[in-house]
PDB file of C-alpha atoms in Angstrom:
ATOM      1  CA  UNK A   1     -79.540 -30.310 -20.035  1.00  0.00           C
ATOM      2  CA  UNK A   2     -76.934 -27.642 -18.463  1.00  0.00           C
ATOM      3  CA  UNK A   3     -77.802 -28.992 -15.122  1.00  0.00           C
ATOM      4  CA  UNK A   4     -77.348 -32.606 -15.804  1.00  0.00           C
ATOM      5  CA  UNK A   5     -73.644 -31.990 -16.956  1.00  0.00           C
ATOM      6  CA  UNK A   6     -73.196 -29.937 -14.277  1.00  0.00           C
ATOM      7  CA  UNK A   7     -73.096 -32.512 -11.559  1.00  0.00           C
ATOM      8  CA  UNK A   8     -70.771 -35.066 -13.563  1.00  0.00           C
ATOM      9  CA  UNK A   9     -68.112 -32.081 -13.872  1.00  0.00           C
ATOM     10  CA  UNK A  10     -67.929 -31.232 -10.290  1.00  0.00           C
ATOM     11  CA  UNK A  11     -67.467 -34.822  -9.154  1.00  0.00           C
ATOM     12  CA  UNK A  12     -64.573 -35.242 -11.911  1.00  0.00           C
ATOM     13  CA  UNK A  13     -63.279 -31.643 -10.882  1.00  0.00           C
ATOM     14  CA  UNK A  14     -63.555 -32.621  -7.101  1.00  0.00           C
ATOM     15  CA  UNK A  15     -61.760 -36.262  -8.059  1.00  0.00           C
ATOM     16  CA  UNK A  16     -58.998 -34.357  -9.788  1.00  0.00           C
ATOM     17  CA  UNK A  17     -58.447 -32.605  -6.692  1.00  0.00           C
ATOM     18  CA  UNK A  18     -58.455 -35.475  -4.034  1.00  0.00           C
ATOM     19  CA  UNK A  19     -56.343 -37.517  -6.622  1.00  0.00           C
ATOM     20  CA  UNK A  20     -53.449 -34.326  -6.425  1.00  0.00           C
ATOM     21  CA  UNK A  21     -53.791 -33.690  -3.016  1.00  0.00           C
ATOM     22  CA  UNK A  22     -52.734 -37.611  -2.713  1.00  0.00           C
ATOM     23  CA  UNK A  23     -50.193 -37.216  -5.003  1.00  0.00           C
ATOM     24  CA  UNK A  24     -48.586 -34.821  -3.203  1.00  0.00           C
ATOM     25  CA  UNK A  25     -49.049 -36.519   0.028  1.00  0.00           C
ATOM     26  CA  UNK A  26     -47.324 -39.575  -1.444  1.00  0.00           C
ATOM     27  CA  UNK A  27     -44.252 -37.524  -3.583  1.00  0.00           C
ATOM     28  CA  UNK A  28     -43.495 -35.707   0.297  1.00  0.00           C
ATOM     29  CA  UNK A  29     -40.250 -36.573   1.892  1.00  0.00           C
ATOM     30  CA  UNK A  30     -40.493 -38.718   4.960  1.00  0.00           C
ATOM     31  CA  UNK A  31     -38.932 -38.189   8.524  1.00  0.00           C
ATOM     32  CA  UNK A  32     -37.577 -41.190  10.604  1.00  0.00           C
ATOM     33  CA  UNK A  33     -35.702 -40.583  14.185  1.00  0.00           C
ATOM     34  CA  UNK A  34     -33.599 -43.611  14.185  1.00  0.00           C
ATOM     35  CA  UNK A  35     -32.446 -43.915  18.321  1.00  0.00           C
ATOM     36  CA  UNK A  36     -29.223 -44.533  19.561  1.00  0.00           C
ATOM     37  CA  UNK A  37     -27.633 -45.377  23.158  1.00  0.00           C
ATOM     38  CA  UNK A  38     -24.146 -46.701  24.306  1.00  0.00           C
ATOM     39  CA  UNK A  39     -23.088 -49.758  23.137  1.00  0.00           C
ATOM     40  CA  UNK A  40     -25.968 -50.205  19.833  1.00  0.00           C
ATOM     41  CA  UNK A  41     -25.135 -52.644  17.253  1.00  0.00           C
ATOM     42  CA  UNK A  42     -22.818 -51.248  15.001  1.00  0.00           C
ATOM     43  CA  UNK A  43     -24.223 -52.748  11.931  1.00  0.00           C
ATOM     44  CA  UNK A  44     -28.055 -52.729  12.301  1.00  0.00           C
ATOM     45  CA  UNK A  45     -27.539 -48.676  12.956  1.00  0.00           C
ATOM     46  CA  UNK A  46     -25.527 -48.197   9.823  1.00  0.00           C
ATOM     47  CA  UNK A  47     -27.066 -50.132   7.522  1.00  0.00           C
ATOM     48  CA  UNK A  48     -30.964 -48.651   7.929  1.00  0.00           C
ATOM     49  CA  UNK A  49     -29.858 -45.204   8.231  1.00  0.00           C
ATOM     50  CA  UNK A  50     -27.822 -45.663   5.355  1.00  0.00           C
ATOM     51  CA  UNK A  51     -30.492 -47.313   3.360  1.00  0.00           C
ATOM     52  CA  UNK A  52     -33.013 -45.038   4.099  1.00  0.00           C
ATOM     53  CA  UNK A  53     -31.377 -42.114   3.185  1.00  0.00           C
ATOM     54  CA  UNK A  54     -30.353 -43.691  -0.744  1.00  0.00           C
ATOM     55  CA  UNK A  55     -34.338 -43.900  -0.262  1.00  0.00           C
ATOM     56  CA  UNK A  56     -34.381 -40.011   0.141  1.00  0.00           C
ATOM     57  CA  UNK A  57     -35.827 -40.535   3.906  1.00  0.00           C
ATOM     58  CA  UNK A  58     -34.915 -37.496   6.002  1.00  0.00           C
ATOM     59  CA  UNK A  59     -33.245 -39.429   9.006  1.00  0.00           C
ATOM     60  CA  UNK A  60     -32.332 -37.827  12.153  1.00  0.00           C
ATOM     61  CA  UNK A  61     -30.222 -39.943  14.779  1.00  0.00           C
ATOM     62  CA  UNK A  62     -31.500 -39.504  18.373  1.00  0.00           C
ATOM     63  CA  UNK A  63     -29.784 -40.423  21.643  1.00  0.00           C
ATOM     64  CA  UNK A  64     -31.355 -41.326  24.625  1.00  0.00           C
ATOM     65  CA  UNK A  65     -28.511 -39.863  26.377  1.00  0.00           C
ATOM     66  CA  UNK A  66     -28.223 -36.837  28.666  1.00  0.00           C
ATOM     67  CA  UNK A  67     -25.475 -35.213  26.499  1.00  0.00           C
ATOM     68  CA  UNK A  68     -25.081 -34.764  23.302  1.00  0.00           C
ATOM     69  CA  UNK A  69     -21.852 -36.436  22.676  1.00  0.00           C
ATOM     70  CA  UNK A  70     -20.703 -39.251  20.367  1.00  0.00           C
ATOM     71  CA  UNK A  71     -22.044 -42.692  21.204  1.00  0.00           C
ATOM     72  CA  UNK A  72     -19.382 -45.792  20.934  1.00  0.00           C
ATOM     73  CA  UNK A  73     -21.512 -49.101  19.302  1.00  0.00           C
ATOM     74  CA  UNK A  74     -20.053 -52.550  20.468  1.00  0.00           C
ATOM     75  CA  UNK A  75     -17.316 -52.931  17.887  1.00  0.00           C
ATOM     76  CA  UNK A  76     -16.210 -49.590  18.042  1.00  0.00           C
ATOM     77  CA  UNK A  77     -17.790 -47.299  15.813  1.00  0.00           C
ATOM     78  CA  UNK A  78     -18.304 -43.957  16.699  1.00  0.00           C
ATOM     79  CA  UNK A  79     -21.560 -41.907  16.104  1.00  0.00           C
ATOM     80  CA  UNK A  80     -22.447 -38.421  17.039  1.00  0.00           C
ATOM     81  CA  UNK A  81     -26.269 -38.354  17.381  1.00  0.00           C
ATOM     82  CA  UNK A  82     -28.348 -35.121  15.826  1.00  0.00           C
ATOM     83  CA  UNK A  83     -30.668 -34.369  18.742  1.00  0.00           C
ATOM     84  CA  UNK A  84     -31.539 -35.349  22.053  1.00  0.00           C
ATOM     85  CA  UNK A  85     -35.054 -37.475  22.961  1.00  0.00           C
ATOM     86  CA  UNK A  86     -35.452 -34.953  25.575  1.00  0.00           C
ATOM     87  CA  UNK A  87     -36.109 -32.718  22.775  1.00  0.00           C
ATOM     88  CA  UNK A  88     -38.807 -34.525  21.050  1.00  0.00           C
ATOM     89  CA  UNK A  89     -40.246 -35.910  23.597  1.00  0.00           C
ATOM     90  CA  UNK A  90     -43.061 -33.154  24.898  1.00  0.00           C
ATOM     91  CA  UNK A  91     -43.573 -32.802  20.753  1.00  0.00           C
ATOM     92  CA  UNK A  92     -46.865 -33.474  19.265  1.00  0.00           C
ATOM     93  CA  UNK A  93     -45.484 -33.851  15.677  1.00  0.00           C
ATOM     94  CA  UNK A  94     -45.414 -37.331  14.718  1.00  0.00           C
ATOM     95  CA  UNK A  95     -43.070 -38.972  12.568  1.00  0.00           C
ATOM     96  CA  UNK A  96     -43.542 -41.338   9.537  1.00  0.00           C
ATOM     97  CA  UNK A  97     -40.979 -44.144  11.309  1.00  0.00           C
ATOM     98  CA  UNK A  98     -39.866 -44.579  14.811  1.00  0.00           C
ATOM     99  CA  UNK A  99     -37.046 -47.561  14.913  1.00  0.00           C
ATOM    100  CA  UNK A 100     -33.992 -49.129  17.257  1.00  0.00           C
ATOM    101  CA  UNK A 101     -31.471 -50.571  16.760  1.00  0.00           C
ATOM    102  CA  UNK A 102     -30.209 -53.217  18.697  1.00  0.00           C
ATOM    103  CA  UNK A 103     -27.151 -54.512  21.034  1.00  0.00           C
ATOM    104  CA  UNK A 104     -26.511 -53.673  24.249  1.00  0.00           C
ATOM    105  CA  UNK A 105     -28.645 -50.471  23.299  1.00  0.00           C
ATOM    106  CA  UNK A 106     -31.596 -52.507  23.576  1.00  0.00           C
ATOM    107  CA  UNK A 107     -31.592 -52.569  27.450  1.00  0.00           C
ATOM    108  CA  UNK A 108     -31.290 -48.834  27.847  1.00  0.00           C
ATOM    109  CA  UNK A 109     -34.764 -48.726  25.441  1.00  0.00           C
ATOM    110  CA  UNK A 110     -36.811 -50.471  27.571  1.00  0.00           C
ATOM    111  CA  UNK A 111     -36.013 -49.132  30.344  1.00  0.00           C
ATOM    112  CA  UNK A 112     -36.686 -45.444  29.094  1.00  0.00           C
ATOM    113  CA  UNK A 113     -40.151 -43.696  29.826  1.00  0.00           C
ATOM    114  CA  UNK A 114     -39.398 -40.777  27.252  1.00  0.00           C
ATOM    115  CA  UNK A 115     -38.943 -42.980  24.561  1.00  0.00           C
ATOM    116  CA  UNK A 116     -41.976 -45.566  25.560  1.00  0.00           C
ATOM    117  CA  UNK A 117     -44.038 -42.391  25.581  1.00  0.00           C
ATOM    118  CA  UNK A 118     -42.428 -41.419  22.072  1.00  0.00           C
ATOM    119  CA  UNK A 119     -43.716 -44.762  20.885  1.00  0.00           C
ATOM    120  CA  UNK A 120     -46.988 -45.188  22.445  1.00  0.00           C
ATOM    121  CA  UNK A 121     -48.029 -41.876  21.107  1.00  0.00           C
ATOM    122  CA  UNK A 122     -46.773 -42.858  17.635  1.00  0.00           C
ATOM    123  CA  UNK A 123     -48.294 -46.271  17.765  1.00  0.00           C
ATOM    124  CA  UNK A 124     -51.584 -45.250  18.721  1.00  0.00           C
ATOM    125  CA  UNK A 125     -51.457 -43.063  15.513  1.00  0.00           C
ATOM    126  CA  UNK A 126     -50.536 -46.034  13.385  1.00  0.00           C
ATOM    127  CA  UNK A 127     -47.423 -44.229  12.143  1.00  0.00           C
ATOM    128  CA  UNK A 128     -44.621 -47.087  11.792  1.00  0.00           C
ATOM    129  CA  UNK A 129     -42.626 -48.979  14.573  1.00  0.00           C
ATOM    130  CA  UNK A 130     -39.533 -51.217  13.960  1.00  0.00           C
ATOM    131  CA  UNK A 131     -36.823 -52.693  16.159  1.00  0.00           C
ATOM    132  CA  UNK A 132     -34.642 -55.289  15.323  1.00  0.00           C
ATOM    133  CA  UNK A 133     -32.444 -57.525  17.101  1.00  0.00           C
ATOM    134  CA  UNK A 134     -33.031 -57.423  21.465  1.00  0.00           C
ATOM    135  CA  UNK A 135     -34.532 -54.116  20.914  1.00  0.00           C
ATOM    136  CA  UNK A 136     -38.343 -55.728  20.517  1.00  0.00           C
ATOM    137  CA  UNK A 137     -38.084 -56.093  23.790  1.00  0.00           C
ATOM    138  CA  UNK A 138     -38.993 -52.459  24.212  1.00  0.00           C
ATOM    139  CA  UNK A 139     -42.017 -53.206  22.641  1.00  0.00           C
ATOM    140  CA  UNK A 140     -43.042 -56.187  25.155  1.00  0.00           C
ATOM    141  CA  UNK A 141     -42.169 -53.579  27.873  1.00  0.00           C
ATOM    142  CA  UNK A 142     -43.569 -50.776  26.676  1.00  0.00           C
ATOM    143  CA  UNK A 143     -47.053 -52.642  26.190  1.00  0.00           C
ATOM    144  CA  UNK A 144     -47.166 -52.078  22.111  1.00  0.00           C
ATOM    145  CA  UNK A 145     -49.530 -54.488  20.015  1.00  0.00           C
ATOM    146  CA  UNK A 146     -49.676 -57.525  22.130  1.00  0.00           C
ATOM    147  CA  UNK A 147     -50.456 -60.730  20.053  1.00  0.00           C
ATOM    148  CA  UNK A 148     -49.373 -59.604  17.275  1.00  0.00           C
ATOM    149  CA  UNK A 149     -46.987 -61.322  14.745  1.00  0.00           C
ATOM    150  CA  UNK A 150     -43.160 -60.515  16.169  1.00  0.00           C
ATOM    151  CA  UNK A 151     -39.313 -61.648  15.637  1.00  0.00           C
ATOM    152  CA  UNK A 152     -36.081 -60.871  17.447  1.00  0.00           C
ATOM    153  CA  UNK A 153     -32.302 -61.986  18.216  1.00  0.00           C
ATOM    154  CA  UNK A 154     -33.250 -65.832  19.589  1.00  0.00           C
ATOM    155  CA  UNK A 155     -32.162 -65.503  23.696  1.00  0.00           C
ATOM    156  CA  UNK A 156     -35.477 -62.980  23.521  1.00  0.00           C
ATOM    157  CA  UNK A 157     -37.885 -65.260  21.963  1.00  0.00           C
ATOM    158  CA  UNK A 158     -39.298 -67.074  25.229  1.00  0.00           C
ATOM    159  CA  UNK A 159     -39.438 -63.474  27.064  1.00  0.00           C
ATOM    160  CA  UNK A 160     -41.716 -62.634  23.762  1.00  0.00           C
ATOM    161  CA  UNK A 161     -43.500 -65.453  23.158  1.00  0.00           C
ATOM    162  CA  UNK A 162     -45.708 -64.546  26.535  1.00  0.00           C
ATOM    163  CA  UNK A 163     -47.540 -61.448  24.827  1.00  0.00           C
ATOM    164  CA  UNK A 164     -46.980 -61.968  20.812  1.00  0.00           C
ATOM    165  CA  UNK A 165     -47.410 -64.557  18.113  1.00  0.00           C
ATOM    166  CA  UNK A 166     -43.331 -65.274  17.983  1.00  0.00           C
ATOM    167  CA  UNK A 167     -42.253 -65.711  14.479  1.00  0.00           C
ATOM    168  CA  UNK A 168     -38.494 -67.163  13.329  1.00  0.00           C
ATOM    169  CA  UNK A 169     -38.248 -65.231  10.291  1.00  0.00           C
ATOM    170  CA  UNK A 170     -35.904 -62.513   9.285  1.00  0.00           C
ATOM    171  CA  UNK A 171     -38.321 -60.049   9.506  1.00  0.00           C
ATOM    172  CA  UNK A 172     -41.671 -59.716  10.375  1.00  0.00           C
ATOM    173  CA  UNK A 173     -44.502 -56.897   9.638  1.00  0.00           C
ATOM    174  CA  UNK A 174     -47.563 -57.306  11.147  1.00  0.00           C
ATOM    175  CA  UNK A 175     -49.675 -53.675  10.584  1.00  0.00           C
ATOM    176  CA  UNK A 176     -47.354 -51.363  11.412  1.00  0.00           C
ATOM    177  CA  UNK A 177     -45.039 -52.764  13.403  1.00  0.00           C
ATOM    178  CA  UNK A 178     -41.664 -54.199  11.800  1.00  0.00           C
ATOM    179  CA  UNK A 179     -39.234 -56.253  13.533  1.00  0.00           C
ATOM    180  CA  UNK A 180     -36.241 -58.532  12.783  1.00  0.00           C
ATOM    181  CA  UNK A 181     -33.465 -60.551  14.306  1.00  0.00           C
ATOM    182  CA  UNK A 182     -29.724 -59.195  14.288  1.00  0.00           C
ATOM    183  CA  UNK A 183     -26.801 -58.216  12.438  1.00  0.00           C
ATOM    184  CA  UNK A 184     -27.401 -60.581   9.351  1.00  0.00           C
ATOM    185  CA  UNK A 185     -30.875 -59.790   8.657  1.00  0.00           C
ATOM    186  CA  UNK A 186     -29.720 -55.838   8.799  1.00  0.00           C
ATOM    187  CA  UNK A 187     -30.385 -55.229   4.783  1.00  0.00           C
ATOM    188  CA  UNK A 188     -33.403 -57.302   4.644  1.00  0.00           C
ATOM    189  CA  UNK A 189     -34.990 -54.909   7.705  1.00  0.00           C
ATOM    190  CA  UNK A 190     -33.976 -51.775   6.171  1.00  0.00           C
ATOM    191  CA  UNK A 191     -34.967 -52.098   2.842  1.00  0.00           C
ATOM    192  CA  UNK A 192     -38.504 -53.387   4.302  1.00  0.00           C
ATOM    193  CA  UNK A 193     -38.446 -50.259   5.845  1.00  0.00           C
ATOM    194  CA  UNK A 194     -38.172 -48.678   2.851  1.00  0.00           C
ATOM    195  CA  UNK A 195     -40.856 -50.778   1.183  1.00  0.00           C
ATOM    196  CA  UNK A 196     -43.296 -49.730   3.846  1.00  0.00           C
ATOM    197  CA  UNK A 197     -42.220 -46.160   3.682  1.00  0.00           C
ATOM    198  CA  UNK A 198     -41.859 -45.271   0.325  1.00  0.00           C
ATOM    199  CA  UNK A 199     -42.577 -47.687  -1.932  1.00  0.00           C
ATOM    200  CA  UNK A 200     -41.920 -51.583  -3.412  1.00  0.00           C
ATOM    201  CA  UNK A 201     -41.008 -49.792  -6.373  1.00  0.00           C
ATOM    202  CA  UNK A 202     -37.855 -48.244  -4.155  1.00  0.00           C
ATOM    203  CA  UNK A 203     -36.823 -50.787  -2.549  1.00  0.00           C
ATOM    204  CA  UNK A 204     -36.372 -52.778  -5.518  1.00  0.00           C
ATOM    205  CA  UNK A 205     -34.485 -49.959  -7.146  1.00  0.00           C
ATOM    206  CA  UNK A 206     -32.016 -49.877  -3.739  1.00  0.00           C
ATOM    207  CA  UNK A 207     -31.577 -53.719  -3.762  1.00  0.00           C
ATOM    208  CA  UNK A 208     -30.372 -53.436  -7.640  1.00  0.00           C
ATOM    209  CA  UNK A 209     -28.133 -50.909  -7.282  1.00  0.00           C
ATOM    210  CA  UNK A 210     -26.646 -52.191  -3.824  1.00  0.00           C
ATOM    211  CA  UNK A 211     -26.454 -55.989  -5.297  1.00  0.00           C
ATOM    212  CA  UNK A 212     -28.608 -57.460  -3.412  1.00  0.00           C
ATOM    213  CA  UNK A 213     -29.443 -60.858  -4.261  1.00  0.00           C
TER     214      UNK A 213
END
């Protein structure tokens, strides 16, 4: 008789403890590195850092530069980056969201090896990817989740359309990959972001309080 309720407790005792251990896992704080160069789109930067911090997402901004010195974004806003990607680079941690802005930043992304390697690694762990405006073309030339589901600002959608399933939507999630398509789509990116990050349940708290309709 003792033996038979035994086994029941341990499975509900061993239950309990896989059901905290998520809960904890779940109520942790996540880390983005949100990447900046010269000349990034002053209003897809501000508007997901911004957003994910209401979330309570511990952002660090990253340049791509040598120096760590402010960065000027094509209408004139100045930002002065936390870190350096040379300093994450040779890192094995891995972060819960990797994502670019876009404007004339977008070039200088694609064209850097630290950060495709930054991405590769974190892609090949699943851990979120987003871009938004020209800056899914880093993606494309980094070699990241061909044929899947994609969007971007329109003068990049025939260079896409060779190696993804082009999509002309605001934004676009396909596993974990989230991309969108400029300036005017900035909120709707970020607080998908926060969706996939934290929760539904946050991101419709955000959009209430910030009026978004």
């Amino acid at each position: 008789m003792a033996s038979t309720m035994v086994q029941p407790l341990m499975m509900y005792v061993l239950l309990s403890c896989q059901w905290l251990k998520a809960l904890a896992a779940s109520s942790e704080p996540k880390n983005a590195l949100v990447f900046l160069a010269q000349g990034f789109e002053d209003i897809e930067f501000t508007v997901q850092v911004d957003v994910l911090r209401r979330a309570k997402v511990n952002v660090t901004v990253v340049s791509i530069e040598e120096q760590l010195t402010p960065l000027v974004g094509l209408t004139g806003t100045k930002i002065t980056p936390d870190a350096l990607l040379k300093d994450f680079v040779n890192s094995t941690r891995l972060y819960d969201l990797l994502s670019l802005p876009g404007g004339g930043a977008a070039k200088s992304f694609a064209e850097s090896e630290d950060l495709k390697k930054m991405f590769k690694a974190h892609n090949d762990k699943k851990k979120l990817i987003a871009a938004i405006c020209l800056s899914p073309v880093a993606f494309n030339t980094f070699g990241i989740n061909y044929k899947k589901r994609i969007t971007s600002w329109p003068s990049a959608e025939e260079r896409l359309s060779e190696n993804y399933e082009y999509r002309n939507e605001s934004v676009v999630v396909d596993g974990n990959m989230i991309t969108s398509r400029g300036p005017g789509t900035s909120f709707p990116f970020a607080f998908m972001l926060v969706e996939k990050l934290v929760s539904l349940r946050e991101r419709r708290r955000l959009e209430k309080m910030l009026l978004f309709t």
